mmCIF file of C-alpha atoms in Angstrom:
data_model
loop_
_atom_site.group_PDB
_atom_site.id
_atom_site.type_symbol
_atom_site.label_atom_id
_atom_site.label_comp_id
_atom_site.label_asym_id
_atom_site.label_seq_id
_atom_site.Cartn_x
_atom_site.Cartn_y
_atom_site.Cartn_z
ATOM 1 C CA MET A 1 -15.054 -73.312 -12.862
ATOM 2 C CA VAL A 2 -12.770 -74.666 -15.562
ATOM 3 C CA TYR A 3 -9.204 -73.455 -15.717
ATOM 4 C CA PHE A 4 -6.619 -74.030 -18.422
ATOM 5 C CA ILE A 5 -5.386 -77.376 -17.138
ATOM 6 C CA SER A 6 -4.614 -80.788 -18.539
ATOM 7 C CA LYS A 7 -6.916 -83.785 -18.550
ATOM 8 C CA GLU A 8 -5.207 -85.503 -15.656
ATOM 9 C CA SER A 9 -7.466 -83.847 -13.441
ATOM 10 C CA THR A 10 -9.620 -84.284 -10.421
ATOM 11 C CA ARG A 11 -6.558 -84.018 -8.166
ATOM 12 C CA LEU A 12 -5.309 -80.958 -10.012
ATOM 13 C CA LEU A 13 -8.767 -79.359 -9.983
ATOM 14 C CA VAL A 14 -8.837 -79.665 -6.210
ATOM 15 C CA LYS A 15 -5.360 -78.183 -5.928
ATOM 16 C CA MET A 16 -6.347 -75.382 -8.304
ATOM 17 C CA ASN A 17 -8.601 -74.108 -5.533
ATOM 18 C CA GLN A 18 -5.588 -72.952 -3.502
ATOM 19 C CA LEU A 19 -5.936 -69.478 -1.999
ATOM 20 C CA ILE A 20 -3.537 -66.958 -3.526
ATOM 21 C CA SER A 21 -2.712 -63.811 -1.542
ATOM 22 C CA ILE A 22 -1.886 -60.890 -3.823
ATOM 23 C CA ILE A 23 -0.101 -57.984 -2.154
ATOM 24 C CA VAL A 24 -0.341 -54.486 -3.642
ATOM 25 C CA PRO A 25 1.598 -51.629 -1.991
ATOM 26 C CA VAL A 26 -0.164 -48.339 -2.728
ATOM 27 C CA TYR A 27 1.495 -44.928 -2.677
ATOM 28 C CA LYS A 28 0.845 -41.982 -5.006
ATOM 29 C CA VAL A 29 -0.564 -44.119 -7.829
ATOM 30 C CA GLU A 30 -4.124 -42.769 -8.048
ATOM 31 C CA GLN A 31 -3.812 -42.371 -11.828
ATOM 32 C CA TYR A 32 -3.181 -46.096 -12.240
ATOM 33 C CA LEU A 33 -4.749 -47.771 -9.210
ATOM 34 C CA ASP A 34 -8.177 -48.570 -10.654
ATOM 35 C CA ARG A 35 -6.665 -50.293 -13.689
ATOM 36 C CA CYS A 36 -4.345 -52.260 -11.411
ATOM 37 C CA VAL A 37 -7.028 -53.486 -8.998
ATOM 38 C CA GLN A 38 -9.530 -54.142 -11.784
ATOM 39 C CA SER A 39 -7.003 -56.429 -13.479
ATOM 40 C CA ILE A 40 -6.666 -58.472 -10.280
ATOM 41 C CA VAL A 41 -10.403 -58.610 -9.624
ATOM 42 C CA ASP A 42 -10.951 -59.788 -13.218
ATOM 43 C CA GLN A 43 -8.479 -62.670 -13.012
ATOM 44 C CA THR A 44 -9.839 -65.926 -14.435
ATOM 45 C CA TYR A 45 -8.593 -67.548 -11.232
ATOM 46 C CA LYS A 46 -11.010 -66.383 -8.561
ATOM 47 C CA ASN A 47 -9.806 -67.771 -5.219
ATOM 48 C CA LEU A 48 -7.831 -64.692 -4.276
ATOM 49 C CA GLU A 49 -7.083 -62.672 -1.181
ATOM 50 C CA ILE A 50 -6.248 -59.167 -2.404
ATOM 51 C CA ILE A 51 -4.371 -57.053 0.138
ATOM 52 C CA LEU A 52 -4.089 -53.350 -0.665
ATOM 53 C CA VAL A 53 -1.561 -51.621 1.580
ATOM 54 C CA ASP A 54 -2.109 -47.874 1.731
ATOM 55 C CA ASP A 55 1.352 -46.707 2.763
ATOM 56 C CA GLY A 56 0.172 -43.321 4.000
ATOM 57 C CA SER A 57 -0.496 -42.108 0.465
ATOM 58 C CA PRO A 58 -1.311 -38.352 0.504
ATOM 59 C CA ASP A 59 -3.603 -38.450 -2.546
ATOM 60 C CA ASN A 60 -6.950 -40.165 -3.199
ATOM 61 C CA CYS A 61 -5.484 -43.665 -2.997
ATOM 62 C CA PRO A 62 -6.723 -44.422 0.562
ATOM 63 C CA ALA A 63 -10.338 -43.656 -0.385
ATOM 64 C CA MET A 64 -9.977 -45.557 -3.655
ATOM 65 C CA CYS A 65 -8.722 -48.628 -1.774
ATOM 66 C CA ASP A 66 -11.690 -48.484 0.613
ATOM 67 C CA ALA A 67 -14.098 -48.140 -2.307
ATOM 68 C CA TRP A 68 -12.663 -51.272 -3.901
ATOM 69 C CA ALA A 69 -12.993 -53.191 -0.624
ATOM 70 C CA GLU A 70 -16.691 -52.302 -0.543
ATOM 71 C CA LYS A 71 -17.136 -53.671 -4.067
ATOM 72 C CA ASP A 72 -15.317 -56.987 -3.623
ATOM 73 C CA SER A 73 -15.221 -59.089 -0.448
ATOM 74 C CA ARG A 74 -11.875 -60.587 -1.472
ATOM 75 C CA ILE A 75 -10.195 -57.217 -0.992
ATOM 76 C CA ARG A 76 -8.730 -56.192 2.345
ATOM 77 C CA VAL A 77 -7.191 -52.768 2.975
ATOM 78 C CA ILE A 78 -4.397 -51.973 5.400
ATOM 79 C CA HIS A 79 -3.923 -48.275 6.180
ATOM 80 C CA LYS A 80 -0.568 -47.401 7.717
ATOM 81 C CA ALA A 81 1.868 -44.535 8.116
ATOM 82 C CA ASN A 82 4.332 -44.085 5.288
ATOM 83 C CA GLU A 83 7.421 -46.228 5.869
ATOM 84 C CA GLY A 84 8.290 -47.284 2.336
ATOM 85 C CA VAL A 85 7.335 -50.107 0.027
ATOM 86 C CA ALA A 86 9.410 -52.765 1.807
ATOM 87 C CA ILE A 87 7.655 -52.282 5.156
ATOM 88 C CA ALA A 88 4.296 -52.068 3.375
ATOM 89 C CA ARG A 89 4.869 -55.453 1.749
ATOM 90 C CA ASN A 90 6.202 -56.966 4.973
ATOM 91 C CA THR A 91 3.086 -55.792 6.818
ATOM 92 C CA ALA A 92 0.882 -57.562 4.284
ATOM 93 C CA LEU A 93 3.073 -60.675 4.285
ATOM 94 C CA SER A 94 2.600 -61.031 8.039
ATOM 95 C CA GLN A 95 -1.183 -61.089 7.535
ATOM 96 C CA ALA A 96 -1.485 -63.031 4.281
ATOM 97 C CA LYS A 97 -3.498 -66.258 4.530
ATOM 98 C CA GLY A 98 -2.843 -67.759 1.105
ATOM 99 C CA THR A 99 -1.089 -71.002 0.251
ATOM 100 C CA TYR A 100 0.632 -68.986 -2.467
ATOM 101 C CA ILE A 101 1.846 -65.385 -2.511
ATOM 102 C CA GLY A 102 1.956 -62.922 -5.410
ATOM 103 C CA PHE A 103 2.906 -59.267 -5.686
ATOM 104 C CA VAL A 104 1.596 -56.521 -7.962
ATOM 105 C CA ASP A 105 2.853 -52.928 -8.108
ATOM 106 C CA GLY A 106 0.125 -50.312 -7.858
ATOM 107 C CA ASP A 107 0.979 -48.671 -11.183
ATOM 108 C CA ASP A 108 1.111 -51.943 -13.158
ATOM 109 C CA TYR A 109 -1.542 -54.509 -14.052
ATOM 110 C CA CYS A 110 -1.979 -58.218 -14.730
ATOM 111 C CA PHE A 111 -3.264 -59.891 -17.852
ATOM 112 C CA PRO A 112 -6.421 -61.980 -17.177
ATOM 113 C CA ASP A 113 -4.879 -65.459 -16.981
ATOM 114 C CA MET A 114 -1.796 -64.548 -14.981
ATOM 115 C CA TYR A 115 -2.548 -66.312 -11.715
ATOM 116 C CA ALA A 116 -4.388 -69.229 -13.327
ATOM 117 C CA HIS A 117 -1.327 -69.952 -15.446
ATOM 118 C CA LEU A 118 1.260 -69.331 -12.726
ATOM 119 C CA LEU A 119 -0.602 -71.650 -10.354
ATOM 120 C CA GLN A 120 -1.135 -74.247 -13.057
ATOM 121 C CA ASN A 121 2.593 -74.272 -13.784
ATOM 122 C CA ALA A 122 3.434 -74.451 -10.073
ATOM 123 C CA LEU A 123 1.168 -77.459 -9.539
ATOM 124 C CA GLN A 124 1.840 -79.361 -12.746
ATOM 125 C CA GLN A 125 5.591 -78.940 -12.388
ATOM 126 C CA ASP A 126 5.538 -79.372 -8.580
ATOM 127 C CA VAL A 127 7.710 -76.322 -7.891
ATOM 128 C CA ASP A 128 8.148 -73.759 -5.126
ATOM 129 C CA ILE A 129 8.341 -70.659 -7.324
ATOM 130 C CA SER A 130 6.529 -70.153 -10.627
ATOM 131 C CA MET A 131 7.579 -67.209 -12.782
ATOM 132 C CA SER A 132 6.647 -65.756 -16.149
ATOM 133 C CA SER A 133 7.770 -63.218 -18.686
ATOM 134 C CA TYR A 134 6.249 -59.736 -18.783
ATOM 135 C CA TYR A 135 5.477 -56.870 -21.143
ATOM 136 C CA GLU A 136 7.199 -53.538 -20.487
ATOM 137 C CA SER A 137 5.943 -50.284 -21.969
ATOM 138 C CA ASP A 138 4.679 -46.806 -21.171
ATOM 139 C CA VAL A 139 1.659 -47.470 -23.402
ATOM 140 C CA GLU A 140 -1.086 -49.781 -22.112
ATOM 141 C CA VAL A 141 -1.915 -52.906 -24.114
ATOM 142 C CA GLU A 142 -4.427 -55.717 -23.825
ATOM 143 C CA ALA A 143 -3.475 -59.383 -23.663
ATOM 144 C CA ASP A 144 -4.816 -60.159 -27.137
ATOM 145 C CA ALA A 145 -2.443 -57.572 -28.635
ATOM 146 C CA LEU A 146 0.656 -59.448 -27.480
ATOM 147 C CA THR A 147 2.764 -61.441 -29.909
ATOM 148 C CA ASN A 148 1.396 -64.957 -30.156
ATOM 149 C CA VAL A 149 4.309 -67.336 -29.569
ATOM 150 C CA PRO A 150 4.287 -70.973 -28.421
ATOM 151 C CA VAL A 151 4.275 -71.069 -24.628
ATOM 152 C CA THR A 152 7.128 -72.949 -23.011
ATOM 153 C CA VAL A 153 7.556 -73.848 -19.351
ATOM 154 C CA GLU A 154 10.974 -74.910 -18.108
ATOM 155 C CA LYS A 155 11.474 -76.679 -14.785
ATOM 156 C CA MET A 156 14.840 -76.427 -13.086
ATOM 157 C CA LYS A 157 16.574 -76.419 -9.744
ATOM 158 C CA ALA A 158 16.423 -73.062 -8.006
ATOM 159 C CA GLN A 159 20.139 -73.385 -7.337
ATOM 160 C CA ALA A 160 20.797 -73.199 -11.085
ATOM 161 C CA VAL A 161 19.595 -69.598 -11.321
ATOM 162 C CA LEU A 162 21.308 -68.289 -8.178
ATOM 163 C CA PRO A 163 24.232 -66.879 -10.207
ATOM 164 C CA GLN A 164 21.749 -64.755 -12.176
ATOM 165 C CA VAL A 165 20.074 -63.636 -8.956
ATOM 166 C CA CYS A 166 23.442 -62.701 -7.435
ATOM 167 C CA ILE A 167 24.415 -60.694 -10.508
ATOM 168 C CA GLY A 168 21.079 -58.900 -10.333
ATOM 169 C CA ASP A 169 19.359 -60.194 -13.465
ATOM 170 C CA TYR A 170 16.184 -58.097 -13.599
ATOM 171 C CA ALA A 171 13.644 -60.850 -14.301
ATOM 172 C CA PHE A 172 14.908 -62.866 -11.330
ATOM 173 C CA GLY A 173 15.202 -59.859 -9.022
ATOM 174 C CA VAL A 174 11.675 -58.443 -9.239
ATOM 175 C CA LEU A 175 8.658 -59.741 -7.306
ATOM 176 C CA TRP A 176 5.715 -59.161 -9.615
ATOM 177 C CA ASN A 177 6.305 -61.879 -12.237
ATOM 178 C CA LYS A 178 6.329 -64.690 -9.685
ATOM 179 C CA LEU A 179 4.093 -66.883 -7.556
ATOM 180 C CA TYR A 180 5.694 -68.123 -4.339
ATOM 181 C CA LYS A 181 4.669 -71.100 -2.254
ATOM 182 C CA ALA A 182 3.868 -69.476 1.093
ATOM 183 C CA SER A 183 5.509 -72.241 3.110
ATOM 184 C CA VAL A 184 8.812 -71.568 1.330
ATOM 185 C CA VAL A 185 8.894 -67.826 2.040
ATOM 186 C CA SER A 186 7.291 -68.034 5.490
ATOM 187 C CA GLY A 187 8.961 -65.541 7.845
ATOM 188 C CA LEU A 188 11.042 -64.034 5.052
ATOM 189 C CA GLU A 189 10.982 -60.233 5.021
ATOM 190 C CA MET A 190 12.327 -57.518 2.772
ATOM 191 C CA PRO A 191 15.069 -55.240 4.076
ATOM 192 C CA PRO A 192 13.835 -51.676 4.746
ATOM 193 C CA LEU A 193 15.290 -50.180 1.582
ATOM 194 C CA HIS A 194 13.665 -47.612 -0.700
ATOM 195 C CA CYS A 195 14.712 -49.469 -3.829
ATOM 196 C CA SER A 196 16.065 -52.917 -4.748
ATOM 197 C CA GLN A 197 14.536 -54.462 -1.608
ATOM 198 C CA ASP A 198 13.029 -57.193 -3.783
ATOM 199 C CA LEU A 199 16.443 -58.495 -4.875
ATOM 200 C CA PRO A 200 17.557 -59.791 -1.431
ATOM 201 C CA TYR A 201 14.053 -61.173 -0.877
ATOM 202 C CA ASN A 202 14.261 -63.161 -4.091
ATOM 203 C CA TYR A 203 17.814 -64.234 -3.337
ATOM 204 C CA PHE A 204 16.756 -65.807 -0.036
ATOM 205 C CA ALA A 205 13.550 -67.192 -1.583
ATOM 206 C CA PHE A 206 15.518 -68.956 -4.316
ATOM 207 C CA LYS A 207 17.990 -70.214 -1.697
ATOM 208 C CA ARG A 208 15.081 -71.801 0.174
ATOM 209 C CA ALA A 209 13.335 -73.164 -2.911
ATOM 210 C CA ASN A 210 13.960 -76.569 -4.416
ATOM 211 C CA MET A 211 12.518 -76.395 -7.929
ATOM 212 C CA ILE A 212 11.207 -73.481 -10.002
ATOM 213 C CA ALA A 213 9.190 -73.153 -13.222
ATOM 214 C CA ILE A 214 9.930 -70.442 -15.786
ATOM 215 C CA SER A 215 7.397 -69.608 -18.496
ATOM 216 C CA ASN A 216 8.013 -67.393 -21.515
ATOM 217 C CA GLU A 217 4.378 -66.261 -21.476
ATOM 218 C CA GLN A 218 3.886 -62.522 -20.946
ATOM 219 C CA LEU A 219 1.417 -62.352 -18.068
ATOM 220 C CA TYR A 220 2.189 -58.999 -16.441
ATOM 221 C CA PHE A 221 2.243 -55.407 -17.697
ATOM 222 C CA TYR A 222 5.168 -53.470 -16.241
ATOM 223 C CA ARG A 223 4.596 -49.756 -16.668
ATOM 224 C CA ASN A 224 7.824 -48.025 -17.589
ATOM 225 C CA ARG A 225 7.243 -44.491 -16.383
ATOM 226 C CA SER A 226 9.940 -41.914 -15.744
ATOM 227 C CA THR A 227 8.313 -40.669 -12.523
ATOM 228 C CA SER A 228 8.115 -44.036 -10.757
ATOM 229 C CA THR A 229 10.292 -44.834 -7.733
ATOM 230 C CA THR A 230 12.733 -46.956 -9.736
ATOM 231 C CA LYS A 231 12.925 -44.697 -12.793
ATOM 232 C CA SER A 232 12.915 -41.218 -11.255
ATOM 233 C CA LYS A 233 15.777 -38.750 -11.019
ATOM 234 C CA PHE A 234 18.823 -39.944 -9.117
ATOM 235 C CA LYS A 235 18.270 -39.511 -5.386
ATOM 236 C CA SER A 236 19.633 -40.658 -2.045
ATOM 237 C CA GLY A 237 17.519 -43.826 -2.134
ATOM 238 C CA SER A 238 19.475 -44.946 -5.188
ATOM 239 C CA PHE A 239 22.304 -45.934 -2.855
ATOM 240 C CA ASP A 240 20.033 -48.695 -1.560
ATOM 241 C CA ALA A 241 20.894 -50.643 -4.714
ATOM 242 C CA ILE A 242 24.381 -51.009 -3.256
ATOM 243 C CA LYS A 243 23.022 -52.036 0.149
ATOM 244 C CA ALA A 244 20.859 -54.710 -1.484
ATOM 245 C CA ARG A 245 23.863 -56.231 -3.253
ATOM 246 C CA ASP A 246 25.918 -55.948 -0.077
ATOM 247 C CA ILE A 247 23.413 -58.213 1.700
ATOM 248 C CA ILE A 248 23.952 -60.896 -0.936
ATOM 249 C CA LEU A 249 27.715 -60.340 -0.966
ATOM 250 C CA ASN A 250 27.963 -60.911 2.787
ATOM 251 C CA ALA A 251 25.727 -63.978 2.602
ATOM 252 C CA GLU A 252 27.952 -65.618 -0.027
ATOM 253 C CA LYS A 253 31.408 -64.553 1.181
ATOM 254 C CA ASN A 254 32.258 -68.112 2.254
ATOM 255 C CA ASN A 255 30.771 -69.764 -0.823
ATOM 256 C CA PRO A 256 33.366 -69.981 -3.622
ATOM 257 C CA ALA A 257 30.708 -71.095 -6.110
ATOM 258 C CA LEU A 258 28.546 -67.962 -5.810
ATOM 259 C CA TYR A 259 30.833 -65.331 -4.294
ATOM 260 C CA PRO A 260 32.284 -64.253 -7.685
ATOM 261 C CA TYR A 261 28.750 -63.638 -8.979
ATOM 262 C CA ALA A 262 27.870 -61.687 -5.838
ATOM 263 C CA ILE A 263 30.967 -59.543 -6.417
ATOM 264 C CA GLN A 264 29.906 -58.916 -10.005
ATOM 265 C CA GLY A 265 26.431 -57.849 -8.872
ATOM 266 C CA TYR A 266 27.957 -55.566 -6.245
ATOM 267 C CA LEU A 267 30.304 -53.979 -8.778
ATOM 268 C CA ASN A 268 27.492 -53.523 -11.305
ATOM 269 C CA ALA A 269 25.402 -51.698 -8.704
ATOM 270 C CA ASN A 270 28.255 -49.449 -7.608
ATOM 271 C CA PHE A 271 29.189 -48.526 -11.171
ATOM 272 C CA ALA A 272 25.525 -47.764 -11.948
ATOM 273 C CA VAL A 273 25.204 -45.554 -8.872
ATOM 274 C CA LEU A 274 28.479 -43.807 -9.669
ATOM 275 C CA SER A 275 27.304 -43.094 -13.218
ATOM 276 C CA GLY A 276 24.001 -41.736 -11.879
ATOM 277 C CA MET A 277 25.811 -39.454 -9.447
ATOM 278 C CA ILE A 278 28.064 -38.059 -12.163
ATOM 279 C CA ALA A 279 25.334 -37.668 -14.790
ATOM 280 C CA SER A 280 23.023 -35.836 -12.365
ATOM 281 C CA ASN A 281 25.856 -34.043 -10.555
ATOM 282 C CA MET A 282 24.245 -35.059 -7.282
ATOM 283 C CA PHE A 283 25.757 -36.530 -4.093
ATOM 284 C CA MET A 284 29.272 -36.077 -5.494
ATOM 285 C CA GLU A 285 30.481 -35.792 -1.898
ATOM 286 C CA ARG A 286 29.987 -39.571 -1.797
ATOM 287 C CA PHE A 287 32.122 -40.194 -4.882
ATOM 288 C CA ASP A 288 35.133 -41.420 -2.903
ATOM 289 C CA GLU A 289 32.926 -43.758 -0.867
ATOM 290 C CA VAL A 290 31.489 -45.490 -3.937
ATOM 291 C CA ARG A 291 34.872 -45.497 -5.678
ATOM 292 C CA SER A 292 36.322 -47.233 -2.624
ATOM 293 C CA ASN A 293 33.547 -49.851 -2.770
ATOM 294 C CA ILE A 294 34.561 -50.656 -6.340
ATOM 295 C CA LEU A 295 38.335 -50.635 -5.864
ATOM 296 C CA LYS A 296 38.079 -53.203 -3.068
ATOM 297 C CA TYR A 297 37.416 -55.746 -5.814
ATOM 298 C CA LYS A 298 39.772 -54.524 -8.543
ATOM 299 C CA LYS A 299 41.916 -57.637 -8.166
ATOM 300 C CA GLN A 300 38.920 -59.921 -8.763
ATOM 301 C CA MET A 301 38.051 -58.011 -11.933
ATOM 302 C CA LEU A 302 41.520 -57.428 -13.371
ATOM 303 C CA GLN A 303 43.304 -60.711 -12.751
ATOM 304 C CA LYS A 304 43.613 -63.001 -15.767
ATOM 305 C CA LYS A 305 42.183 -66.167 -14.244
ATOM 306 C CA THR A 306 38.790 -65.434 -12.716
ATOM 307 C CA ALA A 307 35.575 -67.385 -12.253
ATOM 308 C CA ILE A 308 33.837 -64.652 -14.248
ATOM 309 C CA GLN A 309 35.314 -63.167 -17.402
ATOM 310 C CA TYR A 310 34.683 -59.431 -17.296
ATOM 311 C CA ALA A 311 34.396 -57.509 -20.548
ATOM 312 C CA ASN A 312 37.456 -55.492 -21.568
ATOM 313 C CA ARG A 313 35.331 -52.355 -21.424
ATOM 314 C CA ASP A 314 34.506 -53.015 -17.761
ATOM 315 C CA LYS A 315 38.162 -53.656 -16.985
ATOM 316 C CA ALA A 316 39.072 -50.374 -18.668
ATOM 317 C CA LYS A 317 36.514 -48.532 -16.534
ATOM 318 C CA MET A 318 38.026 -50.093 -13.419
ATOM 319 C CA LEU A 319 41.565 -49.068 -14.417
ATOM 320 C CA ILE A 320 40.566 -45.493 -15.226
ATOM 321 C CA LEU A 321 38.603 -45.150 -11.983
ATOM 322 C CA TRP A 322 41.606 -46.494 -10.076
ATOM 323 C CA LEU A 323 44.339 -44.463 -11.777
ATOM 324 C CA SER A 324 42.523 -41.267 -12.748
ATOM 325 C CA PRO A 325 39.203 -40.515 -11.036
ATOM 326 C CA LYS A 326 38.996 -37.106 -12.736
ATOM 327 C CA LEU A 327 39.296 -38.715 -16.179
ATOM 328 C CA PHE A 328 36.591 -41.220 -15.201
ATOM 329 C CA ILE A 329 34.260 -38.357 -14.304
ATOM 330 C CA ARG A 330 34.961 -36.513 -17.568
ATOM 331 C CA MET A 331 34.384 -39.647 -19.648
ATOM 332 C CA THR A 332 31.141 -40.471 -17.826
ATOM 333 C CA ARG A 333 29.758 -36.965 -18.368
ATOM 334 C CA LYS A 334 30.258 -37.127 -22.150
#
């Protein structure tokens, strides 16, 4: 089989036969699951181990997973009690056999060349993590409908992007636009959070990695749907975004180079949660708790000489929250 690779060859062709384990947590996605799995099965790169983790889904997903396993010998199904997406992924990680690891969400799908191109970039650039751009929409599209732009691949030290990871930059925090060398993430697990569990995982993965490759090619379709776990109405699990940032904050507390960025990520998460609480008028009994989280770092945000220059608008929000919580609530509700 010929993949999209350079002439240098025989050595790369051999390496292009690496087994990739693709992990798909499955829970209440029966409307989208067939499209998701079909997109993985149809990848131009064929040496795949596809692990579908039925996380105790109460709909038709378990039967759908089994039906797919009967159709394609590369598919393996794990049925387990519902414990959340983090534990589902960790369960699959402990059983994955691939030299490389990829993740796909059950309501999304991959464009046909995704894993061929991610692996090609990983091997040609000799990196530990290969990542791409993605297409986000609530309307499905095919790969040939995407804007045709020159593809660029940038190689850099993983350390160079750690500030963005600490802040919580979305593209660096998610799992599904990346291909990880299994030896680099061996033994690494996601914290048992309902949301944002991928951010600490990526933080520690990038800390372990040496070099990474970043492509601007859109290889993954991220379905932006209002009823998904990350986009649904504010709920108790939303507080996990704070816990995820707290993990990074504690890990970097003795590192003056990254600690300011970890603080910024922590503040961003707390402000976002606070805004969600106020807008939905839910969990307001925890207002003082989240406010206290933020005010612990008011000095770092408000002092003139800081490693990170906060926007005046953010400083104003901090001052109002500090001096007049009631005014902050009224302003947020407008």
